[in-house]
Amino acid sequence: RKEVEQDPGPFNVPEGATVAFNCTYSNSASQSFFWYRQDCRKEPKLLMSVYSSGNEDGRFTAQLNRASQYISLLIRDSKLSDSATYLCVVNSLEGYSTLTFGKGTMLLVSP
Amino acid sequence: DVKVTQSSRYLVKRTGEKVFLECVQDMDHENMFWYRQDPGLGLRLIYFSYDVKMKEKGDIPEGYSVSREKKERFSLILESASTNQTSMYLCASRSVSYEQYFGPGTRLTVT
């Protein structure tokens, strides 16, 4: 069974801190990887895709390690508005290529 | 920007009622999905569709059906609502690069 595992947290950090989340996936056929952000009682929103060479979007850096089957998200200079649940998502090209969502890691940034 | 809309944000229905949840996307995406999200269980795929009049079962299709008569519209039907179908229902559409965009969700309560 395809699975995506995340530490549920919560991760409690002060403003300005750097925080990192990891996610592991079990399906070695996974080809596409994403991080989504979900605010309380809202829909998930795409934060960033994760590319093989790693990629950065402002304060956010995503890394992929195919050999160990894990994905990471690094947030630098945390803001209060970064408080949310971060979902790790993988896609397999097997079958109908549905996305598999992790249950999320909760981040709480405090003043 | 991709826009996915859902017919209701909140819905209260009685046990045994037939319930229709509507979803519309404006990006001409072929792929559309219905999920439910419950605390501790994450996002679970109910049904998906890769084209008009085409549907495929997800992980938890029991008690649900779907309809896709037009490309932009994907409906979820609860044939006879039960209390265990109280949940947040999220519709999504997906681009060719596998980026998935969610609607705002419908919080359904079955009493």
mmCIF file with all atom_site columns, N, CA and C in Angstrom, chain B residues 13-86:
data_model
loop_
_atom_site.group_PDB
_atom_site.id
_atom_site.type_symbol
_atom_site.label_atom_id
_atom_site.label_alt_id
_atom_site.label_comp_id
_atom_site.label_asym_id
_atom_site.label_entity_id
_atom_site.label_seq_id
_atom_site.pdbx_PDB_ins_code
_atom_site.Cartn_x
_atom_site.Cartn_y
_atom_site.Cartn_z
_atom_site.occupancy
_atom_site.B_iso_or_equiv
_atom_site.pdbx_formal_charge
_atom_site.auth_seq_id
_atom_site.auth_comp_id
_atom_site.auth_asym_id
_atom_site.auth_atom_id
_atom_site.pdbx_PDB_model_num
ATOM 1   N N  . LYS B 1 13 ? -27.820 17.829 6.932   1.00 0.00 ? 13 LYS B N  1
ATOM 2   C CA . LYS B 1 13 ? -28.810 16.927 6.352   1.00 0.00 ? 13 LYS B CA 1
ATOM 3   C C  . LYS B 1 13 ? -29.218 15.878 7.383   1.00 0.00 ? 13 LYS B C  1
ATOM 4   N N  . ARG B 1 14 ? -30.363 15.270 7.113   1.00 0.00 ? 14 ARG B N  1
ATOM 5   C CA . ARG B 1 14 ? -30.847 14.217 8.004   1.00 0.00 ? 14 ARG B CA 1
ATOM 6   C C  . ARG B 1 14 ? -30.443 12.848 7.462   1.00 0.00 ? 14 ARG B C  1
ATOM 7   N N  . THR B 1 15 ? -30.322 11.913 8.352   1.00 0.00 ? 15 THR B N  1
ATOM 8   C CA . THR B 1 15 ? -30.025 10.523 7.986   1.00 0.00 ? 15 THR B CA 1
ATOM 9   C C  . THR B 1 15 ? -31.038 10.033 6.966   1.00 0.00 ? 15 THR B C  1
ATOM 10  N N  . GLY B 1 16 ? -30.525 9.406  5.895   1.00 0.00 ? 16 GLY B N  1
ATOM 11  C CA . GLY B 1 16 ? -31.396 8.861  4.865   1.00 0.00 ? 16 GLY B CA 1
ATOM 12  C C  . GLY B 1 16 ? -31.637 9.785  3.684   1.00 0.00 ? 16 GLY B C  1
ATOM 13  N N  . GLU B 1 17 ? -31.322 11.060 3.843   1.00 0.00 ? 17 GLU B N  1
ATOM 14  C CA . GLU B 1 17 ? -31.513 12.003 2.732   1.00 0.00 ? 17 GLU B CA 1
ATOM 15  C C  . GLU B 1 17 ? -30.493 11.757 1.625   1.00 0.00 ? 17 GLU B C  1
ATOM 16  N N  . LYS B 1 18 ? -30.877 12.111 0.419   1.00 0.00 ? 18 LYS B N  1
ATOM 17  C CA . LYS B 1 18 ? -29.935 12.093 -0.700  1.00 0.00 ? 18 LYS B CA 1
ATOM 18  C C  . LYS B 1 18 ? -29.282 13.471 -0.755  1.00 0.00 ? 18 LYS B C  1
ATOM 19  N N  . VAL B 1 19 ? -27.956 13.468 -0.855  1.00 0.00 ? 19 VAL B N  1
ATOM 20  C CA . VAL B 1 19 ? -27.210 14.725 -0.786  1.00 0.00 ? 19 VAL B CA 1
ATOM 21  C C  . VAL B 1 19 ? -26.381 14.902 -2.052  1.00 0.00 ? 19 VAL B C  1
ATOM 22  N N  . PHE B 1 20 ? -26.423 16.097 -2.603  1.00 0.00 ? 20 PHE B N  1
ATOM 23  C CA . PHE B 1 20 ? -25.647 16.421 -3.798  1.00 0.00 ? 20 PHE B CA 1
ATOM 24  C C  . PHE B 1 20 ? -24.630 17.502 -3.444  1.00 0.00 ? 20 PHE B C  1
ATOM 25  N N  . LEU B 1 21 ? -23.360 17.218 -3.737  1.00 0.00 ? 21 LEU B N  1
ATOM 26  C CA . LEU B 1 21 ? -22.308 18.214 -3.578  1.00 0.00 ? 21 LEU B CA 1
ATOM 27  C C  . LEU B 1 21 ? -21.755 18.521 -4.963  1.00 0.00 ? 21 LEU B C  1
ATOM 28  N N  . GLU B 1 22 ? -21.767 19.818 -5.304  1.00 0.00 ? 22 GLU B N  1
ATOM 29  C CA . GLU B 1 22 ? -21.354 20.214 -6.638  1.00 0.00 ? 22 GLU B CA 1
ATOM 30  C C  . GLU B 1 22 ? -19.983 20.879 -6.608  1.00 0.00 ? 22 GLU B C  1
ATOM 31  N N  . CYS B 1 23 ? -19.238 20.671 -7.663  1.00 0.00 ? 23 CYS B N  1
ATOM 32  C CA . CYS B 1 23 ? -17.901 21.254 -7.774  1.00 0.00 ? 23 CYS B CA 1
ATOM 33  C C  . CYS B 1 23 ? -17.699 21.731 -9.208  1.00 0.00 ? 23 CYS B C  1
ATOM 34  N N  . VAL B 1 24 ? -17.170 22.936 -9.361  1.00 0.00 ? 24 VAL B N  1
ATOM 35  C CA . VAL B 1 24 ? -16.917 23.490 -10.685 1.00 0.00 ? 24 VAL B CA 1
ATOM 36  C C  . VAL B 1 24 ? -15.505 24.055 -10.731 1.00 0.00 ? 24 VAL B C  1
ATOM 37  N N  . GLN B 1 25 ? -14.792 23.767 -11.817 1.00 0.00 ? 25 GLN B N  1
ATOM 38  C CA . GLN B 1 25 ? -13.461 24.345 -12.007 1.00 0.00 ? 25 GLN B CA 1
ATOM 39  C C  . GLN B 1 25 ? -13.430 25.098 -13.330 1.00 0.00 ? 25 GLN B C  1
ATOM 40  N N  . ASP B 1 26 ? -12.574 26.128 -13.376 1.00 0.00 ? 26 ASP B N  1
ATOM 41  C CA . ASP B 1 26 ? -12.580 27.016 -14.543 1.00 0.00 ? 26 ASP B CA 1
ATOM 42  C C  . ASP B 1 26 ? -11.294 26.946 -15.354 1.00 0.00 ? 26 ASP B C  1
ATOM 43  N N  . MET B 1 27 ? -10.503 25.884 -15.160 1.00 0.00 ? 27 MET B N  1
ATOM 44  C CA . MET B 1 27 ? -9.212  25.818 -15.846 1.00 0.00 ? 27 MET B CA 1
ATOM 45  C C  . MET B 1 27 ? -9.156  24.742 -16.923 1.00 0.00 ? 27 MET B C  1
ATOM 46  N N  . ASP B 1 28 ? -10.282 24.212 -17.286 1.00 0.00 ? 28 ASP B N  1
ATOM 47  C CA . ASP B 1 28 ? -10.321 23.206 -18.351 1.00 0.00 ? 28 ASP B CA 1
ATOM 48  C C  . ASP B 1 28 ? -9.490  21.958 -18.012 1.00 0.00 ? 28 ASP B C  1
ATOM 49  N N  . HIS B 1 29 ? -9.359  21.654 -16.728 1.00 0.00 ? 29 HIS B N  1
ATOM 50  C CA . HIS B 1 29 ? -8.638  20.455 -16.318 1.00 0.00 ? 29 HIS B CA 1
ATOM 51  C C  . HIS B 1 29 ? -9.463  19.216 -16.624 1.00 0.00 ? 29 HIS B C  1
ATOM 52  N N  . GLU B 1 30 ? -8.791  18.179 -17.066 1.00 0.00 ? 30 GLU B N  1
ATOM 53  C CA . GLU B 1 30 ? -9.500  16.923 -17.320 1.00 0.00 ? 30 GLU B CA 1
ATOM 54  C C  . GLU B 1 30 ? -9.721  16.125 -16.039 1.00 0.00 ? 30 GLU B C  1
ATOM 55  N N  . ASN B 1 31 ? -8.793  16.261 -15.105 1.00 0.00 ? 31 ASN B N  1
ATOM 56  C CA . ASN B 1 31 ? -8.826  15.417 -13.909 1.00 0.00 ? 31 ASN B CA 1
ATOM 57  C C  . ASN B 1 31 ? -9.484  16.138 -12.734 1.00 0.00 ? 31 ASN B C  1
ATOM 58  N N  . MET B 1 32 ? -10.444 15.479 -12.129 1.00 0.00 ? 32 MET B N  1
ATOM 59  C CA . MET B 1 32 ? -11.115 16.034 -10.955 1.00 0.00 ? 32 MET B CA 1
ATOM 60  C C  . MET B 1 32 ? -11.278 14.957 -9.898  1.00 0.00 ? 32 MET B C  1
ATOM 61  N N  . PHE B 1 33 ? -11.334 15.379 -8.634  1.00 0.00 ? 33 PHE B N  1
ATOM 62  C CA . PHE B 1 33 ? -11.277 14.454 -7.510  1.00 0.00 ? 33 PHE B CA 1
ATOM 63  C C  . PHE B 1 33 ? -12.224 14.890 -6.394  1.00 0.00 ? 33 PHE B C  1
ATOM 64  N N  . TRP B 1 34 ? -12.721 13.913 -5.664  1.00 0.00 ? 34 TRP B N  1
ATOM 65  C CA . TRP B 1 34 ? -13.446 14.164 -4.429  1.00 0.00 ? 34 TRP B CA 1
ATOM 66  C C  . TRP B 1 34 ? -12.753 13.444 -3.275  1.00 0.00 ? 34 TRP B C  1
ATOM 67  N N  . TYR B 1 35 ? -12.512 14.206 -2.197  1.00 0.00 ? 35 TYR B N  1
ATOM 68  C CA . TYR B 1 35 ? -11.902 13.673 -0.978  1.00 0.00 ? 35 TYR B CA 1
ATOM 69  C C  . TYR B 1 35 ? -12.815 13.977 0.203   1.00 0.00 ? 35 TYR B C  1
ATOM 70  N N  . ARG B 1 36 ? -12.601 13.237 1.254   1.00 0.00 ? 36 ARG B N  1
ATOM 71  C CA . ARG B 1 36 ? -13.118 13.655 2.551   1.00 0.00 ? 36 ARG B CA 1
ATOM 72  C C  . ARG B 1 36 ? -11.942 13.742 3.519   1.00 0.00 ? 36 ARG B C  1
ATOM 73  N N  . GLN B 1 37 ? -12.059 14.648 4.468   1.00 0.00 ? 37 GLN B N  1
ATOM 74  C CA . GLN B 1 37 ? -10.985 14.834 5.431   1.00 0.00 ? 37 GLN B CA 1
ATOM 75  C C  . GLN B 1 37 ? -11.553 14.793 6.837   1.00 0.00 ? 37 GLN B C  1
ATOM 76  N N  . ASP B 1 38 ? -10.999 13.915 7.651   1.00 0.00 ? 38 ASP B N  1
ATOM 77  C CA . ASP B 1 38 ? -11.443 13.743 9.020   1.00 0.00 ? 38 ASP B CA 1
ATOM 78  C C  . ASP B 1 38 ? -10.236 13.831 9.944   1.00 0.00 ? 38 ASP B C  1
ATOM 79  N N  . PRO B 1 39 ? -10.436 14.359 11.149  1.00 0.00 ? 39 PRO B N  1
ATOM 80  C CA . PRO B 1 39 ? -9.310  14.488 12.095  1.00 0.00 ? 39 PRO B CA 1
ATOM 81  C C  . PRO B 1 39 ? -8.619  13.158 12.320  1.00 0.00 ? 39 PRO B C  1
ATOM 82  N N  . GLY B 1 40 ? -7.306  13.180 12.222  1.00 0.00 ? 40 GLY B N  1
ATOM 83  C CA . GLY B 1 40 ? -6.515  11.976 12.464  1.00 0.00 ? 40 GLY B CA 1
ATOM 84  C C  . GLY B 1 40 ? -6.433  11.015 11.295  1.00 0.00 ? 40 GLY B C  1
ATOM 85  N N  . LEU B 1 41 ? -7.279  11.201 10.287  1.00 0.00 ? 41 LEU B N  1
ATOM 86  C CA . LEU B 1 41 ? -7.298  10.278 9.134   1.00 0.00 ? 41 LEU B CA 1
ATOM 87  C C  . LEU B 1 41 ? -6.762  10.917 7.872   1.00 0.00 ? 41 LEU B C  1
ATOM 88  N N  . GLY B 1 42 ? -6.595  12.221 7.870   1.00 0.00 ? 42 GLY B N  1
ATOM 89  C CA . GLY B 1 42 ? -6.074  12.882 6.692   1.00 0.00 ? 42 GLY B CA 1
ATOM 90  C C  . GLY B 1 42 ? -7.070  12.904 5.550   1.00 0.00 ? 42 GLY B C  1
ATOM 91  N N  . LEU B 1 43 ? -6.548  13.154 4.361   1.00 0.00 ? 43 LEU B N  1
ATOM 92  C CA . LEU B 1 43 ? -7.365  13.195 3.151   1.00 0.00 ? 43 LEU B CA 1
ATOM 93  C C  . LEU B 1 43 ? -7.532  11.795 2.593   1.00 0.00 ? 43 LEU B C  1
ATOM 94  N N  . ARG B 1 44 ? -8.755  11.430 2.312   1.00 0.00 ? 44 ARG B N  1
ATOM 95  C CA . ARG B 1 44 ? -9.018  10.120 1.723   1.00 0.00 ? 44 ARG B CA 1
ATOM 96  C C  . ARG B 1 44 ? -9.805  10.304 0.427   1.00 0.00 ? 44 ARG B C  1
ATOM 97  N N  . LEU B 1 45 ? -9.345  9.617  -0.604  1.00 0.00 ? 45 LEU B N  1
ATOM 98  C CA . LEU B 1 45 ? -9.923  9.766  -1.936  1.00 0.00 ? 45 LEU B CA 1
ATOM 99  C C  . LEU B 1 45 ? -11.192 8.927  -2.058  1.00 0.00 ? 45 LEU B C  1
ATOM 100 N N  . ILE B 1 46 ? -12.274 9.586  -2.479  1.00 0.00 ? 46 ILE B N  1
ATOM 101 C CA . ILE B 1 46 ? -13.559 8.894  -2.615  1.00 0.00 ? 46 ILE B CA 1
ATOM 102 C C  . ILE B 1 46 ? -13.747 8.411  -4.055  1.00 0.00 ? 46 ILE B C  1
ATOM 103 N N  . TYR B 1 47 ? -13.706 9.349  -4.998  1.00 0.00 ? 47 TYR B N  1
ATOM 104 C CA . TYR B 1 47 ? -13.863 9.063  -6.417  1.00 0.00 ? 47 TYR B CA 1
ATOM 105 C C  . TYR B 1 47 ? -13.030 10.060 -7.195  1.00 0.00 ? 47 TYR B C  1
ATOM 106 N N  . PHE B 1 48 ? -12.689 9.694  -8.423  1.00 0.00 ? 48 PHE B N  1
ATOM 107 C CA . PHE B 1 48 ? -12.056 10.647 -9.309  1.00 0.00 ? 48 PHE B CA 1
ATOM 108 C C  . PHE B 1 48 ? -12.522 10.414 -10.737 1.00 0.00 ? 48 PHE B C  1
ATOM 109 N N  . SER B 1 49 ? -12.195 11.396 -11.582 1.00 0.00 ? 49 SER B N  1
ATOM 110 C CA . SER B 1 49 ? -12.649 11.338 -12.967 1.00 0.00 ? 49 SER B CA 1
ATOM 111 C C  . SER B 1 49 ? -11.563 11.890 -13.867 1.00 0.00 ? 49 SER B C  1
ATOM 112 N N  . TYR B 1 50 ? -11.270 11.163 -14.952 1.00 0.00 ? 50 TYR B N  1
ATOM 113 C CA . TYR B 1 50 ? -10.256 11.614 -15.894 1.00 0.00 ? 50 TYR B CA 1
ATOM 114 C C  . TYR B 1 50 ? -10.832 12.228 -17.148 1.00 0.00 ? 50 TYR B C  1
ATOM 115 N N  . ASP B 1 51 ? -12.153 12.188 -17.264 1.00 0.00 ? 51 ASP B N  1
ATOM 116 C CA . ASP B 1 51 ? -12.748 12.782 -18.461 1.00 0.00 ? 51 ASP B CA 1
ATOM 117 C C  . ASP B 1 51 ? -14.249 12.808 -18.255 1.00 0.00 ? 51 ASP B C  1
ATOM 118 N N  . VAL B 1 52 ? -14.922 13.494 -19.143 1.00 0.00 ? 52 VAL B N  1
ATOM 119 C CA . VAL B 1 52 ? -16.378 13.558 -19.055 1.00 0.00 ? 52 VAL B CA 1
ATOM 120 C C  . VAL B 1 52 ? -16.954 12.147 -19.112 1.00 0.00 ? 52 VAL B C  1
ATOM 121 N N  . LYS B 1 53 ? -17.909 11.904 -18.264 1.00 0.00 ? 53 LYS B N  1
ATOM 122 C CA . LYS B 1 53 ? -18.624 10.629 -18.157 1.00 0.00 ? 53 LYS B CA 1
ATOM 123 C C  . LYS B 1 53 ? -17.730 9.479  -17.703 1.00 0.00 ? 53 LYS B C  1
ATOM 124 N N  . MET B 1 54 ? -16.532 9.767  -17.321 1.00 0.00 ? 54 MET B N  1
ATOM 125 C CA . MET B 1 54 ? -15.626 8.730  -16.838 1.00 0.00 ? 54 MET B CA 1
ATOM 126 C C  . MET B 1 54 ? -15.450 8.888  -15.331 1.00 0.00 ? 54 MET B C  1
ATOM 127 N N  . LYS B 1 55 ? -15.469 7.786  -14.587 1.00 0.00 ? 55 LYS B N  1
ATOM 128 C CA . LYS B 1 55 ? -15.278 7.838  -13.151 1.00 0.00 ? 55 LYS B CA 1
ATOM 129 C C  . LYS B 1 55 ? -14.529 6.596  -12.686 1.00 0.00 ? 55 LYS B C  1
ATOM 130 N N  . GLU B 1 56 ? -13.789 6.772  -11.618 1.00 0.00 ? 56 GLU B N  1
ATOM 131 C CA . GLU B 1 56 ? -13.048 5.657  -11.032 1.00 0.00 ? 56 GLU B CA 1
ATOM 132 C C  . GLU B 1 56 ? -13.180 5.726  -9.518  1.00 0.00 ? 56 GLU B C  1
ATOM 133 N N  . LYS B 1 57 ? -13.283 4.579  -8.880  1.00 0.00 ? 57 LYS B N  1
ATOM 134 C CA . LYS B 1 57 ? -13.356 4.523  -7.426  1.00 0.00 ? 57 LYS B CA 1
ATOM 135 C C  . LYS B 1 57 ? -12.009 4.849  -6.813  1.00 0.00 ? 57 LYS B C  1
ATOM 136 N N  . GLY B 1 58 ? -12.084 5.574  -5.710  1.00 0.00 ? 58 GLY B N  1
ATOM 137 C CA . GLY B 1 58 ? -10.894 5.835  -4.929  1.00 0.00 ? 58 GLY B CA 1
ATOM 138 C C  . GLY B 1 58 ? -10.760 4.815  -3.817  1.00 0.00 ? 58 GLY B C  1
ATOM 139 N N  . ASP B 1 59 ? -10.283 5.271  -2.677  1.00 0.00 ? 59 ASP B N  1
ATOM 140 C CA . ASP B 1 59 ? -10.037 4.359  -1.559  1.00 0.00 ? 59 ASP B CA 1
ATOM 141 C C  . ASP B 1 59 ? -11.279 4.050  -0.736  1.00 0.00 ? 59 ASP B C  1
ATOM 142 N N  . ILE B 1 60 ? -12.238 4.975  -0.715  1.00 0.00 ? 60 ILE B N  1
ATOM 143 C CA . ILE B 1 60 ? -13.424 4.794  0.142   1.00 0.00 ? 60 ILE B CA 1
ATOM 144 C C  . ILE B 1 60 ? -14.697 5.160  -0.616  1.00 0.00 ? 60 ILE B C  1
ATOM 145 N N  . PRO B 1 61 ? -15.059 4.435  -1.681  1.00 0.00 ? 61 PRO B N  1
ATOM 146 C CA . PRO B 1 61 ? -16.228 4.821  -2.483  1.00 0.00 ? 61 PRO B CA 1
ATOM 147 C C  . PRO B 1 61 ? -17.588 4.397  -1.919  1.00 0.00 ? 61 PRO B C  1
ATOM 148 N N  . GLU B 1 62 ? -17.584 3.537  -0.908  1.00 0.00 ? 62 GLU B N  1
ATOM 149 C CA . GLU B 1 62 ? -18.844 2.964  -0.435  1.00 0.00 ? 62 GLU B CA 1
ATOM 150 C C  . GLU B 1 62 ? -19.766 4.060  0.108   1.00 0.00 ? 62 GLU B C  1
ATOM 151 N N  . GLY B 1 63 ? -21.000 4.037  -0.360  1.00 0.00 ? 63 GLY B N  1
ATOM 152 C CA . GLY B 1 63 ? -21.989 5.006  0.092   1.00 0.00 ? 63 GLY B CA 1
ATOM 153 C C  . GLY B 1 63 ? -22.024 6.286  -0.735  1.00 0.00 ? 63 GLY B C  1
ATOM 154 N N  . TYR B 1 64 ? -21.149 6.346  -1.758  1.00 0.00 ? 64 TYR B N  1
ATOM 155 C CA . TYR B 1 64 ? -21.061 7.534  -2.606  1.00 0.00 ? 64 TYR B CA 1
ATOM 156 C C  . TYR B 1 64 ? -21.187 7.147  -4.074  1.00 0.00 ? 64 TYR B C  1
ATOM 157 N N  . SER B 1 65 ? -21.613 8.105  -4.879  1.00 0.00 ? 65 SER B N  1
ATOM 158 C CA . SER B 1 65 ? -21.509 7.980  -6.326  1.00 0.00 ? 65 SER B CA 1
ATOM 159 C C  . SER B 1 65 ? -21.150 9.358  -6.868  1.00 0.00 ? 65 SER B C  1
ATOM 160 N N  . VAL B 1 66 ? -20.800 9.406  -8.149  1.00 0.00 ? 66 VAL B N  1
ATOM 161 C CA . VAL B 1 66 ? -20.400 10.677 -8.752  1.00 0.00 ? 66 VAL B CA 1
ATOM 162 C C  . VAL B 1 66 ? -21.011 10.810 -10.135 1.00 0.00 ? 66 VAL B C  1
ATOM 163 N N  . SER B 1 67 ? -20.955 12.046 -10.617 1.00 0.00 ? 67 SER B N  1
ATOM 164 C CA . SER B 1 67 ? -21.452 12.326 -11.961 1.00 0.00 ? 67 SER B CA 1
ATOM 165 C C  . SER B 1 67 ? -20.566 13.383 -12.599 1.00 0.00 ? 67 SER B C  1
ATOM 166 N N  . ARG B 1 68 ? -20.178 13.120 -13.856 1.00 0.00 ? 68 ARG B N  1
ATOM 167 C CA . ARG B 1 68 ? -19.389 14.125 -14.592 1.00 0.00 ? 68 ARG B CA 1
ATOM 168 C C  . ARG B 1 68 ? -19.981 14.221 -15.990 1.00 0.00 ? 68 ARG B C  1
ATOM 169 N N  . GLU B 1 69 ? -20.950 15.082 -16.142 1.00 0.00 ? 69 GLU B N  1
ATOM 170 C CA . GLU B 1 69 ? -21.622 15.280 -17.421 1.00 0.00 ? 69 GLU B CA 1
ATOM 171 C C  . GLU B 1 69 ? -20.951 16.353 -18.269 1.00 0.00 ? 69 GLU B C  1
ATOM 172 N N  . LYS B 1 70 ? -20.261 17.279 -17.600 1.00 0.00 ? 70 LYS B N  1
ATOM 173 C CA . LYS B 1 70 ? -19.513 18.325 -18.302 1.00 0.00 ? 70 LYS B CA 1
ATOM 174 C C  . LYS B 1 70 ? -18.108 18.388 -17.721 1.00 0.00 ? 70 LYS B C  1
ATOM 175 N N  . LYS B 1 71 ? -17.177 18.814 -18.528 1.00 0.00 ? 71 LYS B N  1
ATOM 176 C CA . LYS B 1 71 ? -15.777 18.799 -18.128 1.00 0.00 ? 71 LYS B CA 1
ATOM 177 C C  . LYS B 1 71 ? -15.534 19.623 -16.873 1.00 0.00 ? 71 LYS B C  1
ATOM 178 N N  . GLU B 1 72 ? -16.224 20.741 -16.735 1.00 0.00 ? 72 GLU B N  1
ATOM 179 C CA . GLU B 1 72 ? -15.932 21.644 -15.631 1.00 0.00 ? 72 GLU B CA 1
ATOM 180 C C  . GLU B 1 72 ? -16.648 21.271 -14.336 1.00 0.00 ? 72 GLU B C  1
ATOM 181 N N  . ARG B 1 73 ? -17.535 20.308 -14.372 1.00 0.00 ? 73 ARG B N  1
ATOM 182 C CA . ARG B 1 73 ? -18.385 20.040 -13.221 1.00 0.00 ? 73 ARG B CA 1
ATOM 183 C C  . ARG B 1 73 ? -18.288 18.577 -12.783 1.00 0.00 ? 73 ARG B C  1
ATOM 184 N N  . PHE B 1 74 ? -18.095 18.382 -11.486 1.00 0.00 ? 74 PHE B N  1
ATOM 185 C CA . PHE B 1 74 ? -17.963 17.026 -10.939 1.00 0.00 ? 74 PHE B CA 1
ATOM 186 C C  . PHE B 1 74 ? -18.799 16.987 -9.661  1.00 0.00 ? 74 PHE B C  1
ATOM 187 N N  . SER B 1 75 ? -19.790 16.118 -9.652  1.00 0.00 ? 75 SER B N  1
ATOM 188 C CA . SER B 1 75 ? -20.728 16.078 -8.530  1.00 0.00 ? 75 SER B CA 1
ATOM 189 C C  . SER B 1 75 ? -20.524 14.829 -7.699  1.00 0.00 ? 75 SER B C  1
ATOM 190 N N  . LEU B 1 76 ? -20.646 14.997 -6.406  1.00 0.00 ? 76 LEU B N  1
ATOM 191 C CA . LEU B 1 76 ? -20.598 13.867 -5.468  1.00 0.00 ? 76 LEU B CA 1
ATOM 192 C C  . LEU B 1 76 ? -21.985 13.666 -4.891  1.00 0.00 ? 76 LEU B C  1
ATOM 193 N N  . ILE B 1 77 ? -22.428 12.428 -4.886  1.00 0.00 ? 77 ILE B N  1
ATOM 194 C CA . ILE B 1 77 ? -23.779 12.116 -4.413  1.00 0.00 ? 77 ILE B CA 1
ATOM 195 C C  . ILE B 1 77 ? -23.704 11.127 -3.256  1.00 0.00 ? 77 ILE B C  1
ATOM 196 N N  . LEU B 1 78 ? -24.360 11.479 -2.179  1.00 0.00 ? 78 LEU B N  1
ATOM 197 C CA . LEU B 1 78 ? -24.531 10.550 -1.068  1.00 0.00 ? 78 LEU B CA 1
ATOM 198 C C  . LEU B 1 78 ? -25.939 9.982  -1.216  1.00 0.00 ? 78 LEU B C  1
ATOM 199 N N  . GLU B 1 79 ? -26.028 8.724  -1.572  1.00 0.00 ? 79 GLU B N  1
ATOM 200 C CA . GLU B 1 79 ? -27.312 8.138  -1.923  1.00 0.00 ? 79 GLU B CA 1
ATOM 201 C C  . GLU B 1 79 ? -28.287 8.140  -0.750  1.00 0.00 ? 79 GLU B C  1
ATOM 202 N N  . SER B 1 80 ? -27.785 7.834  0.424   1.00 0.00 ? 80 SER B N  1
ATOM 203 C CA . SER B 1 80 ? -28.619 7.816  1.634   1.00 0.00 ? 80 SER B CA 1
ATOM 204 C C  . SER B 1 80 ? -27.697 8.192  2.796   1.00 0.00 ? 80 SER B C  1
ATOM 205 N N  . ALA B 1 81 ? -27.717 9.468  3.137   1.00 0.00 ? 81 ALA B N  1
ATOM 206 C CA . ALA B 1 81 ? -26.731 9.983  4.087   1.00 0.00 ? 81 ALA B CA 1
ATOM 207 C C  . ALA B 1 81 ? -26.806 9.256  5.432   1.00 0.00 ? 81 ALA B C  1
ATOM 208 N N  . SER B 1 82 ? -25.626 9.026  5.988   1.00 0.00 ? 82 SER B N  1
ATOM 209 C CA . SER B 1 82 ? -25.543 8.416  7.315   1.00 0.00 ? 82 SER B CA 1
ATOM 210 C C  . SER B 1 82 ? -24.643 9.273  8.191   1.00 0.00 ? 82 SER B C  1
ATOM 211 N N  . THR B 1 83 ? -24.762 9.097  9.500   1.00 0.00 ? 83 THR B N  1
ATOM 212 C CA . THR B 1 83 ? -24.010 9.955  10.429  1.00 0.00 ? 83 THR B CA 1
ATOM 213 C C  . THR B 1 83 ? -22.504 9.795  10.248  1.00 0.00 ? 83 THR B C  1
ATOM 214 N N  . ASN B 1 84 ? -22.056 8.616  9.808   1.00 0.00 ? 84 ASN B N  1
ATOM 215 C CA . ASN B 1 84 ? -20.605 8.440  9.613   1.00 0.00 ? 84 ASN B CA 1
ATOM 216 C C  . ASN B 1 84 ? -20.088 9.119  8.346   1.00 0.00 ? 84 ASN B C  1
ATOM 217 N N  . GLN B 1 85 ? -20.982 9.775  7.622   1.00 0.00 ? 85 GLN B N  1
ATOM 218 C CA . GLN B 1 85 ? -20.560 10.577 6.481   1.00 0.00 ? 85 GLN B CA 1
ATOM 219 C C  . GLN B 1 85 ? -20.444 12.059 6.841   1.00 0.00 ? 85 GLN B C  1
ATOM 220 N N  . THR B 1 86 ? -20.617 12.379 8.107   1.00 0.00 ? 86 THR B N  1
ATOM 221 C CA . THR B 1 86 ? -20.321 13.731 8.583   1.00 0.00 ? 86 THR B CA 1
ATOM 222 C C  . THR B 1 86 ? -18.831 13.967 8.427   1.00 0.00 ? 86 THR B C  1
#
